[in-house]
Amino acid sequence: MLKSPMSRPEYEITMGAEVHVQVLNSDCKTKAFSAALATNDELSPNTNLDYIDYGLPGSLPVFNMAIARAAVRAGHALQCKIHKLSIFDDKNYGYVDMSCGRQITQFFSPIATGGKVPLVSEKTGIVGEIDLNRIHIEQDAGKNFHDINPEYTAVDFNRAGIGLLEIVTEPCFTSIDQVPIFVKSLRTILRHVNVCNCDMEKGEMRVDLSISVKPKGSTVLGTRVEVKNVNSIKDMREAAEYEFHRQVSLLNEGGRVLQETRLFDIKAGVTIAMRNKEDADEYLYIHDYNLPPLELSDEFIAKQRVHCVLPHDRCKYLVEEYNLKWADAYIIENDPGYSSFFANVCNFDSQTLVEAPLSREQILLAAKWMVGELFGLLANSDRSIENVNPVLLREIVLLIDSNVISGKVGKEVLKEAFEDDKSPKGIVKERGLQQVSDVGAVTQVISEVFDAYPNDVQRYKNGETKLFGFFVGAVTKRLKGVNIQVLRDELIKMLGQ
Ligand code: MN
């Protein structure tokens, strides 16, 4: 059994990440440099291809500007410096999934540099940030299959040539716990700005980790090892923990860590040496002379600035302005469907509904009812939030806030309105569920109760305050649907006299 990192306090881990994200969105129909479709759908192997994707002699790449649009959107969202001029290079290497022996990428002059990814925790808010080194554009490789024939590697090139954004962080992760938060935060942002859905199971987002250890407090980084094939958040955590212990054990035994690329073996839970890490010059990077430099106008860059605020910024706003719990704000804002439903309920934009925006207290109430009640109803039905009319929750909130119904009645009304697609207001009216909040009517009944139980009133005034509940019960019996808060307030006043 491996010990946890905490039991080895003399070393600490440093990590960086390289994230490859496929550009697959409604704006991007084709691959990065060819007319073949940009898709992850399961097609027959090697059918979705253009000459360029094979790198056949004489085929010339033509850059798809939708990839640049996606890169600029990601750059804006991640606060990068976006470069008006970037250059395509060839990365030369021989591997079966790259039939032409070179990958088009941007090595010397990437489209964006710098930037940061906020570490957004689901429960507690923004807990830090990860610095980015760069974002560059490149093309995807084919996919190898080692399990079809024991003697051969089969390759499907359908994926080859799909546009990728490679997002590279600085080596600034100081704890393994930051990795899952980073991946989820980055995924949310990239989804939000319509780069890709980032489904890791489909290989739409792939993460390589570079991991090194150093004596605690040292400012000199240790030799880094790159770990590939970490295709889920669970694998990343396991691979990082394994690698930390492997490197610490090596150093403790007087050995040294080799700079290399290792593969994570999911079944065995170990990393295996794959190849010595090539230095950059071994790739013989050279400008791609078939592609002109990528020049972007100020207008092009400005146009990609997505107008909507990022989910974590919306969360911050809801927490700071309206007192929502972070966890509630996070659930609402991290799903575009929930987010727009909530905005419609509250009428933030004053566009969808003719009614006025909700007040601060009503917005808080709306969030509580959405997370606390509506999500439960949705979970037990086969409906999605898109099929629920925001007016439903809005009416419930207004009915409760104006004391027309109690919270208890509100739950029943919401359920019925949800199931039968009725208006909550209509249900309350039809079934006469309004509370009695009229002070005159309430004090009238309290007087009647006092007249009926004079001895109990006397006992209360002599100090038997536990009789308060008895009076509440007696009034509610006579006055169905009385607003309990009004009743309590009036009772206190009248008993105090
Ligand atoms: Mn790459």
CSV table of C-alpha atoms and ligand atoms in Angstrom, one decimal:
chain,number,residue,atom,x,y,z
A,1,MET,CA,0.0,0.0,0.0
A,2,LEU,CA,1.3,3.4,-0.9
A,3,LYS,CA,1.3,6.0,1.8
A,4,SER,CA,-0.6,9.3,1.3
A,5,PRO,CA,1.5,12.4,0.3
A,6,MET,CA,0.9,13.8,3.8
A,7,SER,CA,3.1,11.1,5.4
A,8,ARG,CA,6.1,12.3,3.3
A,9,PRO,CA,6.4,15.9,4.4
A,10,GLU,CA,10.0,16.3,3.1
A,11,TYR,CA,9.0,16.5,-0.5
A,12,GLU,CA,6.4,18.5,-2.3
A,13,ILE,CA,4.7,18.1,-5.7
A,14,THR,CA,4.7,20.6,-8.6
A,15,MET,CA,2.5,20.0,-11.6
A,16,GLY,CA,1.6,21.5,-14.9
A,17,ALA,CA,-1.0,20.5,-17.5
A,18,GLU,CA,-1.3,20.5,-21.2
A,19,VAL,CA,-4.9,20.3,-22.3
A,20,HIS,CA,-5.9,19.4,-25.8
A,21,VAL,CA,-9.4,20.4,-26.7
A,22,GLN,CA,-11.1,19.6,-30.0
A,23,VAL,CA,-12.9,22.5,-31.7
A,24,LEU,CA,-16.3,21.1,-32.2
A,25,ASN,CA,-19.2,23.6,-32.2
A,26,SER,CA,-22.1,25.0,-34.2
A,27,ASP,CA,-19.8,27.6,-35.8
A,28,CYS,CA,-17.2,25.0,-36.9
A,29,LYS,CA,-18.3,22.5,-39.5
A,30,THR,CA,-15.1,21.2,-40.9
A,31,LYS,CA,-11.6,20.2,-39.8
A,32,ALA,CA,-8.8,22.7,-39.3
A,33,PHE,CA,-7.2,22.5,-42.7
A,34,SER,CA,-9.4,20.3,-44.8
A,35,ALA,CA,-13.1,20.1,-46.0
A,36,ALA,CA,-13.7,16.9,-44.1
A,37,LEU,CA,-16.3,17.1,-41.3
A,38,ALA,CA,-15.3,18.0,-37.8
A,39,THR,CA,-17.2,15.4,-35.9
A,40,ASN,CA,-16.7,12.8,-33.2
A,41,ASP,CA,-19.5,10.7,-34.3
A,42,GLU,CA,-18.8,7.0,-34.7
A,43,LEU,CA,-18.3,6.6,-38.5
A,44,SER,CA,-16.8,3.7,-40.4
A,45,PRO,CA,-13.0,3.9,-39.9
A,46,ASN,CA,-11.2,6.1,-42.4
A,47,THR,CA,-14.3,7.4,-44.2
A,48,ASN,CA,-14.3,11.0,-43.0
A,49,LEU,CA,-11.1,12.2,-44.7
A,50,ASP,CA,-9.6,14.6,-47.2
A,51,TYR,CA,-6.3,14.2,-48.9
A,52,ILE,CA,-4.8,16.7,-46.5
A,53,ASP,CA,-5.7,14.6,-43.5
A,54,TYR,CA,-3.5,11.8,-44.8
A,55,GLY,CA,-0.9,14.3,-45.8
A,56,LEU,CA,-0.8,13.0,-49.4
A,57,PRO,CA,1.8,14.7,-51.6
A,58,GLY,CA,0.5,17.8,-53.4
A,59,SER,CA,-2.4,18.3,-51.0
A,60,LEU,CA,-2.5,21.8,-49.6
A,61,PRO,CA,-4.0,22.9,-46.2
A,62,VAL,CA,-6.5,25.8,-46.1
A,63,PHE,CA,-7.1,27.2,-42.7
A,64,ASN,CA,-10.6,27.1,-41.3
A,65,MET,CA,-11.2,30.5,-39.6
A,66,ALA,CA,-13.8,29.0,-37.3
A,67,ILE,CA,-10.8,27.5,-35.4
A,68,ALA,CA,-9.3,31.0,-34.9
A,69,ARG,CA,-12.7,32.3,-33.7
A,70,ALA,CA,-12.9,29.6,-31.1
A,71,ALA,CA,-9.3,30.2,-30.0
A,72,VAL,CA,-9.9,33.9,-29.6
A,73,ARG,CA,-13.1,33.3,-27.6
A,74,ALA,CA,-11.2,31.0,-25.3
A,75,GLY,CA,-8.4,33.5,-25.1
A,76,HIS,CA,-10.8,36.3,-24.1
A,77,ALA,CA,-12.5,34.1,-21.5
A,78,LEU,CA,-9.2,33.0,-20.0
A,79,GLN,CA,-7.8,36.5,-19.9
A,80,CYS,CA,-4.9,35.8,-22.4
A,81,LYS,CA,-3.1,38.2,-24.5
A,82,ILE,CA,-4.4,37.6,-28.0
A,83,HIS,CA,-1.9,38.0,-30.8
A,84,LYS,CA,-2.9,39.7,-34.1
A,85,LEU,CA,-0.2,37.7,-35.8
A,86,SER,CA,0.5,34.0,-35.2
A,87,ILE,CA,2.4,31.5,-37.4
A,88,PHE,CA,1.8,27.9,-38.3
A,89,ASP,CA,4.8,25.5,-37.9
A,90,ASP,CA,5.4,21.8,-38.7
A,91,LYS,CA,6.2,19.5,-35.8
A,92,ASN,CA,8.1,16.7,-37.4
A,93,TYR,CA,7.8,13.2,-35.9
A,94,GLY,CA,7.1,9.7,-37.0
A,95,TYR,CA,4.3,7.9,-35.4
A,96,VAL,CA,1.6,5.7,-36.9
A,97,ASP,CA,-1.3,8.0,-36.0
A,98,MET,CA,0.4,10.8,-38.0
A,99,SER,CA,0.6,9.4,-41.5
A,100,CYS,CA,2.4,12.4,-43.0
A,101,GLY,CA,5.0,12.5,-40.4
A,102,ARG,CA,4.3,16.1,-39.3
A,103,GLN,CA,1.7,17.9,-37.3
A,104,ILE,CA,0.7,21.5,-38.1
A,105,THR,CA,0.9,23.4,-34.9
A,106,GLN,CA,2.0,26.9,-33.6
A,107,PHE,CA,5.3,26.6,-31.9
A,108,PHE,CA,7.2,29.8,-32.2
A,109,SER,CA,4.3,32.3,-32.4
A,110,PRO,CA,1.1,31.0,-30.8
A,111,ILE,CA,-2.3,32.8,-31.1
A,112,ALA,CA,-2.5,33.6,-27.4
A,113,THR,CA,-0.2,33.8,-24.4
A,114,GLY,CA,-0.6,34.3,-20.6
A,115,GLY,CA,-4.0,34.1,-19.0
A,116,LYS,CA,-5.4,32.2,-16.1
A,117,VAL,CA,-8.0,29.6,-15.1
A,118,PRO,CA,-9.9,30.4,-11.9
A,119,LEU,CA,-10.2,27.4,-9.5
A,120,VAL,CA,-13.9,27.4,-8.9
A,121,SER,CA,-15.0,25.1,-6.1
A,122,GLU,CA,-18.6,23.8,-6.2
A,123,LYS,CA,-19.1,24.3,-2.5
A,124,THR,CA,-17.0,27.2,-1.4
A,125,GLY,CA,-16.3,29.7,-4.2
A,126,ILE,CA,-13.1,30.7,-6.0
A,127,VAL,CA,-10.2,29.0,-4.2
A,128,GLY,CA,-7.3,30.1,-6.4
A,129,GLU,CA,-6.1,30.3,-10.0
A,130,ILE,CA,-3.8,28.6,-12.4
A,131,ASP,CA,-1.5,30.6,-14.6
A,132,LEU,CA,-1.5,29.8,-18.3
A,133,ASN,CA,1.5,29.9,-20.5
A,134,ARG,CA,-0.2,29.8,-23.9
A,135,ILE,CA,-2.9,28.7,-26.2
A,136,HIS,CA,-2.0,27.5,-29.6
A,137,ILE,CA,-3.8,25.9,-32.6
A,138,GLU,CA,-2.9,22.5,-34.0
A,139,GLN,CA,-4.4,19.5,-35.8
A,140,ASP,CA,-5.5,16.3,-34.2
A,141,ALA,CA,-3.9,13.0,-35.0
A,142,GLY,CA,-5.5,9.7,-35.9
A,143,LYS,CA,-6.5,7.1,-33.3
A,144,ASN,CA,-4.6,3.9,-32.7
A,145,PHE,CA,-6.2,0.6,-31.8
A,146,HIS,CA,-3.9,-2.0,-30.3
A,147,ASP,CA,-6.6,-4.5,-29.3
A,148,ILE,CA,-8.1,-5.4,-32.7
A,149,ASN,CA,-5.3,-7.6,-33.9
A,150,PRO,CA,-2.5,-8.7,-31.5
A,151,GLU,CA,0.1,-8.3,-34.2
A,152,TYR,CA,-0.9,-5.0,-35.7
A,153,THR,CA,-1.9,-1.6,-34.7
A,154,ALA,CA,-5.0,-0.4,-36.5
A,155,VAL,CA,-5.4,3.3,-37.2
A,156,ASP,CA,-8.6,5.3,-37.8
A,157,PHE,CA,-7.8,8.6,-39.3
A,158,ASN,CA,-11.3,10.0,-39.1
A,159,ARG,CA,-10.1,12.2,-36.2
A,160,ALA,CA,-7.0,13.3,-37.9
A,161,GLY,CA,-7.0,17.0,-38.8
A,162,ILE,CA,-9.8,18.1,-36.4
A,163,GLY,CA,-8.8,21.5,-35.0
A,164,LEU,CA,-7.3,21.4,-31.5
A,165,LEU,CA,-6.6,24.1,-29.0
A,166,GLU,CA,-3.7,23.2,-26.8
A,167,ILE,CA,-3.9,25.1,-23.5
A,168,VAL,CA,-0.6,24.9,-21.6
A,169,THR,CA,-0.4,25.9,-17.9
A,170,GLU,CA,2.7,27.1,-16.0
A,171,PRO,CA,4.0,24.5,-13.6
A,172,CYS,CA,2.1,26.0,-10.8
A,173,PHE,CA,-0.1,23.3,-9.3
A,174,THR,CA,1.1,22.7,-5.8
A,175,SER,CA,-1.5,20.1,-4.8
A,176,ILE,CA,-3.2,17.2,-6.5
A,177,ASP,CA,-6.5,18.5,-5.2
A,178,GLN,CA,-6.2,21.4,-7.6
A,179,VAL,CA,-6.3,19.2,-10.7
A,180,PRO,CA,-9.9,18.1,-10.6
A,181,ILE,CA,-11.0,21.7,-9.8
A,182,PHE,CA,-8.9,23.0,-12.7
A,183,VAL,CA,-10.3,20.6,-15.2
A,184,LYS,CA,-13.9,21.2,-14.3
A,185,SER,CA,-13.4,25.0,-14.2
A,186,LEU,CA,-11.7,25.0,-17.6
A,187,ARG,CA,-14.3,22.7,-19.1
A,188,THR,CA,-17.1,25.0,-17.8
A,189,ILE,CA,-15.5,28.1,-19.4
A,190,LEU,CA,-14.8,26.4,-22.7
A,191,ARG,CA,-18.3,25.1,-22.9
A,192,HIS,CA,-19.7,28.5,-22.1
A,193,VAL,CA,-17.8,30.3,-24.9
A,194,ASN,CA,-18.8,27.6,-27.4
A,195,VAL,CA,-15.4,26.0,-28.1
A,196,CYS,CA,-16.5,22.4,-27.4
A,197,ASN,CA,-18.6,20.4,-25.1
A,198,CYS,CA,-15.4,18.9,-23.7
A,199,ASP,CA,-16.7,15.4,-23.2
A,200,MET,CA,-13.6,13.5,-21.9
A,201,GLU,CA,-15.1,10.1,-22.6
A,202,LYS,CA,-15.2,11.0,-26.3
A,203,GLY,CA,-11.7,12.4,-26.2
A,204,GLU,CA,-12.9,15.9,-26.8
A,205,MET,CA,-10.7,17.1,-23.9
A,206,ARG,CA,-7.5,15.3,-23.2
A,207,VAL,CA,-5.1,16.2,-20.4
A,208,ASP,CA,-1.4,15.4,-20.0
A,209,LEU,CA,0.2,16.2,-16.7
A,210,SER,CA,3.8,17.1,-16.0
A,211,ILE,CA,4.8,16.1,-12.5
A,212,SER,CA,8.0,16.8,-10.5
A,213,VAL,CA,8.9,16.7,-6.9
A,214,LYS,CA,11.3,18.9,-4.9
A,215,PRO,CA,12.4,19.2,-1.3
A,216,LYS,CA,9.9,21.2,0.6
A,217,GLY,CA,10.5,24.9,0.3
A,218,SER,CA,13.0,24.7,-2.5
A,219,THR,CA,12.6,27.1,-5.3
A,220,VAL,CA,14.3,24.9,-7.9
A,221,LEU,CA,11.9,22.6,-9.7
A,222,GLY,CA,12.8,18.9,-9.9
A,223,THR,CA,13.1,16.9,-13.2
A,224,ARG,CA,9.6,16.7,-14.7
A,225,VAL,CA,7.9,13.6,-16.0
A,226,GLU,CA,5.1,13.9,-18.4
A,227,VAL,CA,2.2,11.5,-17.9
A,228,LYS,CA,-0.1,10.8,-20.8
A,229,ASN,CA,-3.4,8.8,-21.1
A,230,VAL,CA,-5.0,10.3,-18.1
A,231,ASN,CA,-8.5,10.4,-19.5
A,232,SER,CA,-10.6,11.0,-16.5
A,233,ILE,CA,-10.4,13.1,-13.4
A,234,LYS,CA,-10.1,9.9,-11.3
A,235,ASP,CA,-7.1,8.8,-13.5
A,236,MET,CA,-5.4,12.1,-13.1
A,237,ARG,CA,-5.6,11.9,-9.4
A,238,GLU,CA,-4.4,8.3,-9.3
A,239,ALA,CA,-1.6,8.9,-11.8
A,240,ALA,CA,-0.4,12.0,-9.9
A,241,GLU,CA,-0.4,10.2,-6.6
A,242,TYR,CA,1.5,7.2,-8.0
A,243,GLU,CA,4.0,9.4,-9.7
A,244,PHE,CA,4.6,11.5,-6.6
A,245,HIS,CA,5.5,8.4,-4.6
A,246,ARG,CA,7.5,6.9,-7.4
A,247,GLN,CA,9.7,9.9,-7.7
A,248,VAL,CA,10.0,10.4,-3.9
A,249,SER,CA,11.1,6.8,-3.5
A,250,LEU,CA,13.6,7.1,-6.3
A,251,LEU,CA,15.2,10.2,-4.6
A,252,ASN,CA,15.1,8.6,-1.2
A,253,GLU,CA,17.0,5.7,-2.5
A,254,GLY,CA,19.7,8.0,-3.9
A,255,GLY,CA,18.5,7.7,-7.5
A,256,ARG,CA,17.5,10.4,-9.9
A,257,VAL,CA,14.3,11.1,-11.8
A,258,LEU,CA,14.7,10.8,-15.6
A,259,GLN,CA,13.0,13.3,-17.9
A,260,GLU,CA,10.6,11.1,-19.8
A,261,THR,CA,7.1,10.6,-21.0
A,262,ARG,CA,5.2,7.9,-19.1
A,263,LEU,CA,1.9,6.3,-19.8
A,264,PHE,CA,-0.7,5.7,-17.1
A,265,ASP,CA,-1.9,2.1,-17.0
A,266,ILE,CA,-5.4,2.4,-15.9
A,267,LYS,CA,-5.9,-1.2,-14.8
A,268,ALA,CA,-2.7,-1.5,-12.9
A,269,GLY,CA,-2.8,2.0,-11.5
A,270,VAL,CA,0.8,2.6,-12.4
A,271,THR,CA,2.8,4.8,-14.8
A,272,ILE,CA,5.0,3.1,-17.4
A,273,ALA,CA,8.0,4.6,-19.2
A,274,MET,CA,7.0,5.3,-22.8
A,275,ARG,CA,9.9,7.3,-24.3
A,276,ASN,CA,12.7,9.6,-23.3
A,277,LYS,CA,11.4,13.1,-23.5
A,278,GLU,CA,12.5,14.6,-26.7
A,279,ASP,CA,13.8,18.1,-26.5
A,280,ALA,CA,12.1,20.6,-28.7
A,281,ASP,CA,14.8,20.6,-31.3
A,282,GLU,CA,14.3,16.9,-31.9
A,283,TYR,CA,10.9,17.8,-33.5
A,284,LEU,CA,12.7,19.9,-36.1
A,285,TYR,CA,10.1,22.6,-35.8
A,286,ILE,CA,9.9,24.6,-39.0
A,287,HIS,CA,7.5,27.2,-40.3
A,288,ASP,CA,4.8,25.6,-42.5
A,289,TYR,CA,5.4,27.3,-45.9
A,290,ASN,CA,2.0,26.1,-47.2
A,291,LEU,CA,0.1,28.3,-44.8
A,292,PRO,CA,0.4,32.1,-44.6
A,293,PRO,CA,0.8,33.7,-41.2
A,294,LEU,CA,-2.6,34.0,-39.4
A,295,GLU,CA,-3.4,37.7,-39.2
A,296,LEU,CA,-6.4,38.9,-37.2
A,297,SER,CA,-7.9,42.4,-37.3
A,298,ASP,CA,-8.9,44.3,-34.2
A,299,GLU,CA,-12.5,43.9,-35.3
A,300,PHE,CA,-12.2,40.2,-35.6
A,301,ILE,CA,-10.7,39.9,-32.1
A,302,ALA,CA,-13.3,42.3,-30.6
A,303,LYS,CA,-16.2,40.5,-32.2
A,304,GLN,CA,-15.4,37.2,-30.5
A,305,ARG,CA,-15.6,38.7,-27.1
A,306,VAL,CA,-18.5,36.8,-25.8
A,307,HIS,CA,-21.0,39.2,-24.3
A,308,CYS,CA,-22.4,37.0,-21.6
A,309,VAL,CA,-20.6,36.9,-18.2
A,310,LEU,CA,-18.8,33.7,-17.3
A,311,PRO,CA,-20.6,31.3,-14.9
A,312,HIS,CA,-18.3,31.9,-11.9
A,313,ASP,CA,-18.6,35.6,-12.3
A,314,ARG,CA,-22.4,35.2,-12.3
A,315,CYS,CA,-22.1,33.1,-9.2
A,316,LYS,CA,-20.0,35.8,-7.5
A,317,TYR,CA,-22.6,38.4,-8.4
A,318,LEU,CA,-25.5,36.3,-7.1
A,319,VAL,CA,-23.7,35.7,-3.8
A,320,GLU,CA,-22.5,39.3,-3.3
A,321,GLU,CA,-25.7,41.0,-4.5
A,322,TYR,CA,-28.4,38.7,-3.4
A,323,ASN,CA,-26.9,36.6,-0.6
A,324,LEU,CA,-27.3,33.3,-2.3
A,325,LYS,CA,-25.4,30.4,-1.0
A,326,TRP,CA,-22.4,29.7,-3.2
A,327,ALA,CA,-23.4,26.1,-3.7
A,328,ASP,CA,-26.9,27.1,-4.9
A,329,ALA,CA,-25.5,29.8,-7.2
A,330,TYR,CA,-23.0,27.2,-8.6
A,331,ILE,CA,-25.7,24.6,-9.4
A,332,ILE,CA,-27.8,27.2,-11.1
A,333,GLU,CA,-25.1,29.0,-13.1
A,334,ASN,CA,-23.1,26.0,-14.3
A,335,ASP,CA,-25.9,24.7,-16.4
A,336,PRO,CA,-26.9,27.0,-19.3
A,337,GLY,CA,-30.5,25.7,-19.1
A,338,TYR,CA,-30.8,26.4,-15.3
A,339,SER,CA,-29.0,29.7,-15.7
A,340,SER,CA,-31.4,31.1,-18.3
A,341,PHE,CA,-34.4,29.7,-16.5
A,342,PHE,CA,-33.4,31.5,-13.3
A,343,ALA,CA,-32.7,34.7,-15.2
A,344,ASN,CA,-36.2,34.5,-16.6
A,345,VAL,CA,-37.8,33.8,-13.2
A,346,CYS,CA,-36.0,36.8,-11.8
A,347,ASN,CA,-36.3,38.8,-15.0
A,348,PHE,CA,-32.7,40.0,-14.8
A,349,ASP,CA,-32.8,41.1,-18.4
A,350,SER,CA,-36.3,42.6,-18.4
A,351,GLN,CA,-36.8,41.0,-21.8
A,352,THR,CA,-38.4,37.7,-21.5
A,353,LEU,CA,-41.2,38.7,-19.1
A,354,VAL,CA,-43.2,41.8,-19.1
A,355,GLU,CA,-43.3,41.9,-15.3
A,356,ALA,CA,-40.8,43.8,-13.2
A,357,PRO,CA,-37.6,42.2,-11.9
A,358,LEU,CA,-37.9,40.4,-8.6
A,359,SER,CA,-36.7,42.2,-5.4
A,360,ARG,CA,-33.5,41.0,-3.6
A,361,GLU,CA,-35.5,39.0,-1.1
A,362,GLN,CA,-37.6,37.4,-3.8
A,363,ILE,CA,-34.5,36.5,-5.8
A,364,LEU,CA,-33.1,34.7,-2.8
A,365,LEU,CA,-36.4,32.9,-2.3
A,366,ALA,CA,-36.5,32.0,-6.0
A,367,ALA,CA,-33.0,30.3,-5.7
A,368,LYS,CA,-34.1,28.4,-2.6
A,369,TRP,CA,-37.2,27.1,-4.2
A,370,MET,CA,-35.5,26.3,-7.5
A,371,VAL,CA,-32.7,24.2,-5.8
A,372,GLY,CA,-34.8,23.0,-2.9
A,373,GLU,CA,-38.1,22.1,-4.6
A,374,LEU,CA,-38.1,22.4,-8.4
A,375,PHE,CA,-35.0,20.3,-8.9
A,376,GLY,CA,-36.6,17.5,-6.9
A,377,LEU,CA,-39.7,17.6,-9.1
A,378,LEU,CA,-37.5,17.6,-12.2
A,379,ALA,CA,-35.4,14.7,-10.9
A,380,ASN,CA,-38.6,12.6,-10.5
A,381,SER,CA,-39.9,13.4,-13.9
A,382,ASP,CA,-38.6,13.0,-17.4
A,383,ARG,CA,-38.8,16.7,-18.1
A,384,SER,CA,-35.9,19.0,-18.6
A,385,ILE,CA,-35.8,22.6,-17.4
A,386,GLU,CA,-36.3,23.8,-20.9
A,387,ASN,CA,-39.9,22.4,-20.8
A,388,VAL,CA,-40.8,24.3,-17.6
A,389,ASN,CA,-42.4,27.7,-17.8
A,390,PRO,CA,-40.4,30.2,-15.6
A,391,VAL,CA,-43.7,31.8,-14.8
A,392,LEU,CA,-44.5,28.8,-12.6
A,393,LEU,CA,-41.7,29.5,-10.1
A,394,ARG,CA,-42.1,33.2,-10.4
A,395,GLU,CA,-45.7,33.0,-9.3
A,396,ILE,CA,-44.9,30.7,-6.4
A,397,VAL,CA,-42.3,33.2,-5.2
A,398,LEU,CA,-44.7,36.1,-5.4
A,399,LEU,CA,-47.5,34.2,-3.7
A,400,ILE,CA,-45.3,33.3,-0.8
A,401,ASP,CA,-43.5,36.6,-0.5
A,402,SER,CA,-46.8,38.5,-0.4
A,403,ASN,CA,-48.1,36.1,2.3
A,404,VAL,CA,-51.0,34.8,0.1
A,405,ILE,CA,-49.9,31.2,0.8
A,406,SER,CA,-47.6,29.6,3.3
A,407,GLY,CA,-44.5,27.7,2.3
A,408,LYS,CA,-46.2,24.5,3.1
A,409,VAL,CA,-49.1,25.2,0.8
A,410,GLY,CA,-46.5,26.5,-1.8
A,411,LYS,CA,-45.0,23.1,-2.0
A,412,GLU,CA,-48.3,21.5,-2.9
A,413,VAL,CA,-49.2,24.2,-5.3
A,414,LEU,CA,-45.8,24.0,-7.1
A,415,LYS,CA,-46.1,20.2,-7.4
A,416,GLU,CA,-49.6,20.4,-8.9
A,417,ALA,CA,-48.7,23.3,-11.2
A,418,PHE,CA,-45.6,21.4,-12.4
A,419,GLU,CA,-47.4,18.2,-13.0
A,420,ASP,CA,-50.5,19.6,-14.7
A,421,ASP,CA,-48.9,22.6,-16.3
A,422,LYS,CA,-51.2,25.0,-14.5
A,423,SER,CA,-50.7,28.5,-13.2
A,424,PRO,CA,-50.0,28.5,-9.4
A,425,LYS,CA,-52.1,31.7,-9.1
A,426,GLY,CA,-55.0,29.8,-10.8
A,427,ILE,CA,-54.7,26.8,-8.5
A,428,VAL,CA,-54.7,29.0,-5.3
A,429,LYS,CA,-57.7,30.8,-6.5
A,430,GLU,CA,-59.6,27.8,-7.7
A,431,ARG,CA,-59.0,25.8,-4.5
A,432,GLY,CA,-59.3,28.8,-2.2
A,433,LEU,CA,-55.9,28.3,-0.7
A,434,GLN,CA,-55.2,32.0,0.2
A,435,GLN,CA,-54.1,32.6,3.7
A,436,VAL,CA,-56.1,34.9,5.9
A,437,SER,CA,-53.6,37.7,6.6
A,438,ASP,CA,-56.2,40.4,7.4
A,439,VAL,CA,-55.3,41.6,10.9
A,440,GLY,CA,-58.9,42.6,11.7
A,441,ALA,CA,-60.2,39.1,10.9
A,442,VAL,CA,-57.4,37.5,12.9
A,443,THR,CA,-57.8,39.6,16.0
A,444,GLN,CA,-61.6,39.0,15.8
A,445,VAL,CA,-61.1,35.2,16.1
A,446,ILE,CA,-58.4,35.6,18.8
A,447,SER,CA,-61.0,37.6,20.9
A,448,GLU,CA,-63.5,34.8,20.5
A,449,VAL,CA,-60.9,32.3,21.7
A,450,PHE,CA,-60.1,34.4,24.7
A,451,ASP,CA,-63.8,34.6,25.5
A,452,ALA,CA,-64.1,30.9,25.3
A,453,TYR,CA,-61.1,30.1,27.5
A,454,PRO,CA,-60.9,32.9,30.1
A,455,ASN,CA,-59.1,30.6,32.7
A,456,ASP,CA,-56.4,29.7,30.2
A,457,VAL,CA,-55.8,33.4,29.5
A,458,GLN,CA,-55.4,34.0,33.2
A,459,ARG,CA,-53.0,31.1,33.6
A,460,TYR,CA,-50.9,32.4,30.7
A,461,LYS,CA,-50.7,35.9,32.3
A,462,ASN,CA,-49.6,34.2,35.5
A,463,GLY,CA,-46.6,32.8,33.8
A,464,GLU,CA,-47.7,29.6,32.1
A,465,THR,CA,-46.3,30.7,28.7
A,466,LYS,CA,-46.3,27.2,27.3
A,467,LEU,CA,-50.1,27.8,26.7
A,468,PHE,CA,-49.1,29.9,23.7
A,469,GLY,CA,-49.3,26.9,21.5
A,470,PHE,CA,-52.7,26.1,22.8
A,471,PHE,CA,-54.0,29.5,21.6
A,472,VAL,CA,-52.4,29.1,18.2
A,473,GLY,CA,-54.1,25.8,17.8
A,474,ALA,CA,-57.5,27.1,18.9
A,475,VAL,CA,-57.4,30.0,16.5
A,476,THR,CA,-56.2,27.8,13.5
A,477,LYS,CA,-59.1,25.5,14.1
A,478,ARG,CA,-61.6,28.3,13.8
A,479,LEU,CA,-59.9,30.2,11.1
A,480,LYS,CA,-58.7,27.9,8.3
A,481,GLY,CA,-55.7,29.1,6.3
A,482,VAL,CA,-54.7,31.8,8.8
A,483,ASN,CA,-51.3,33.3,8.1
A,484,ILE,CA,-49.3,31.9,11.0
A,485,GLN,CA,-47.0,34.8,11.2
A,486,VAL,CA,-49.8,37.4,11.5
A,487,LEU,CA,-51.5,35.1,14.1
A,488,ARG,CA,-48.4,34.9,16.2
A,489,ASP,CA,-47.7,38.6,16.1
A,490,GLU,CA,-51.3,39.5,17.1
A,491,LEU,CA,-51.4,36.9,19.8
A,492,ILE,CA,-48.2,38.2,21.4
A,493,LYS,CA,-49.6,41.7,21.4
A,494,MET,CA,-53.0,40.7,22.8
A,495,LEU,CA,-51.7,38.4,25.5
A,496,GLY,CA,-49.2,41.0,26.6
A,497,GLN,CA,-52.0,43.5,27.5
B,1,MN,MN,0.0,19.1,-28.7
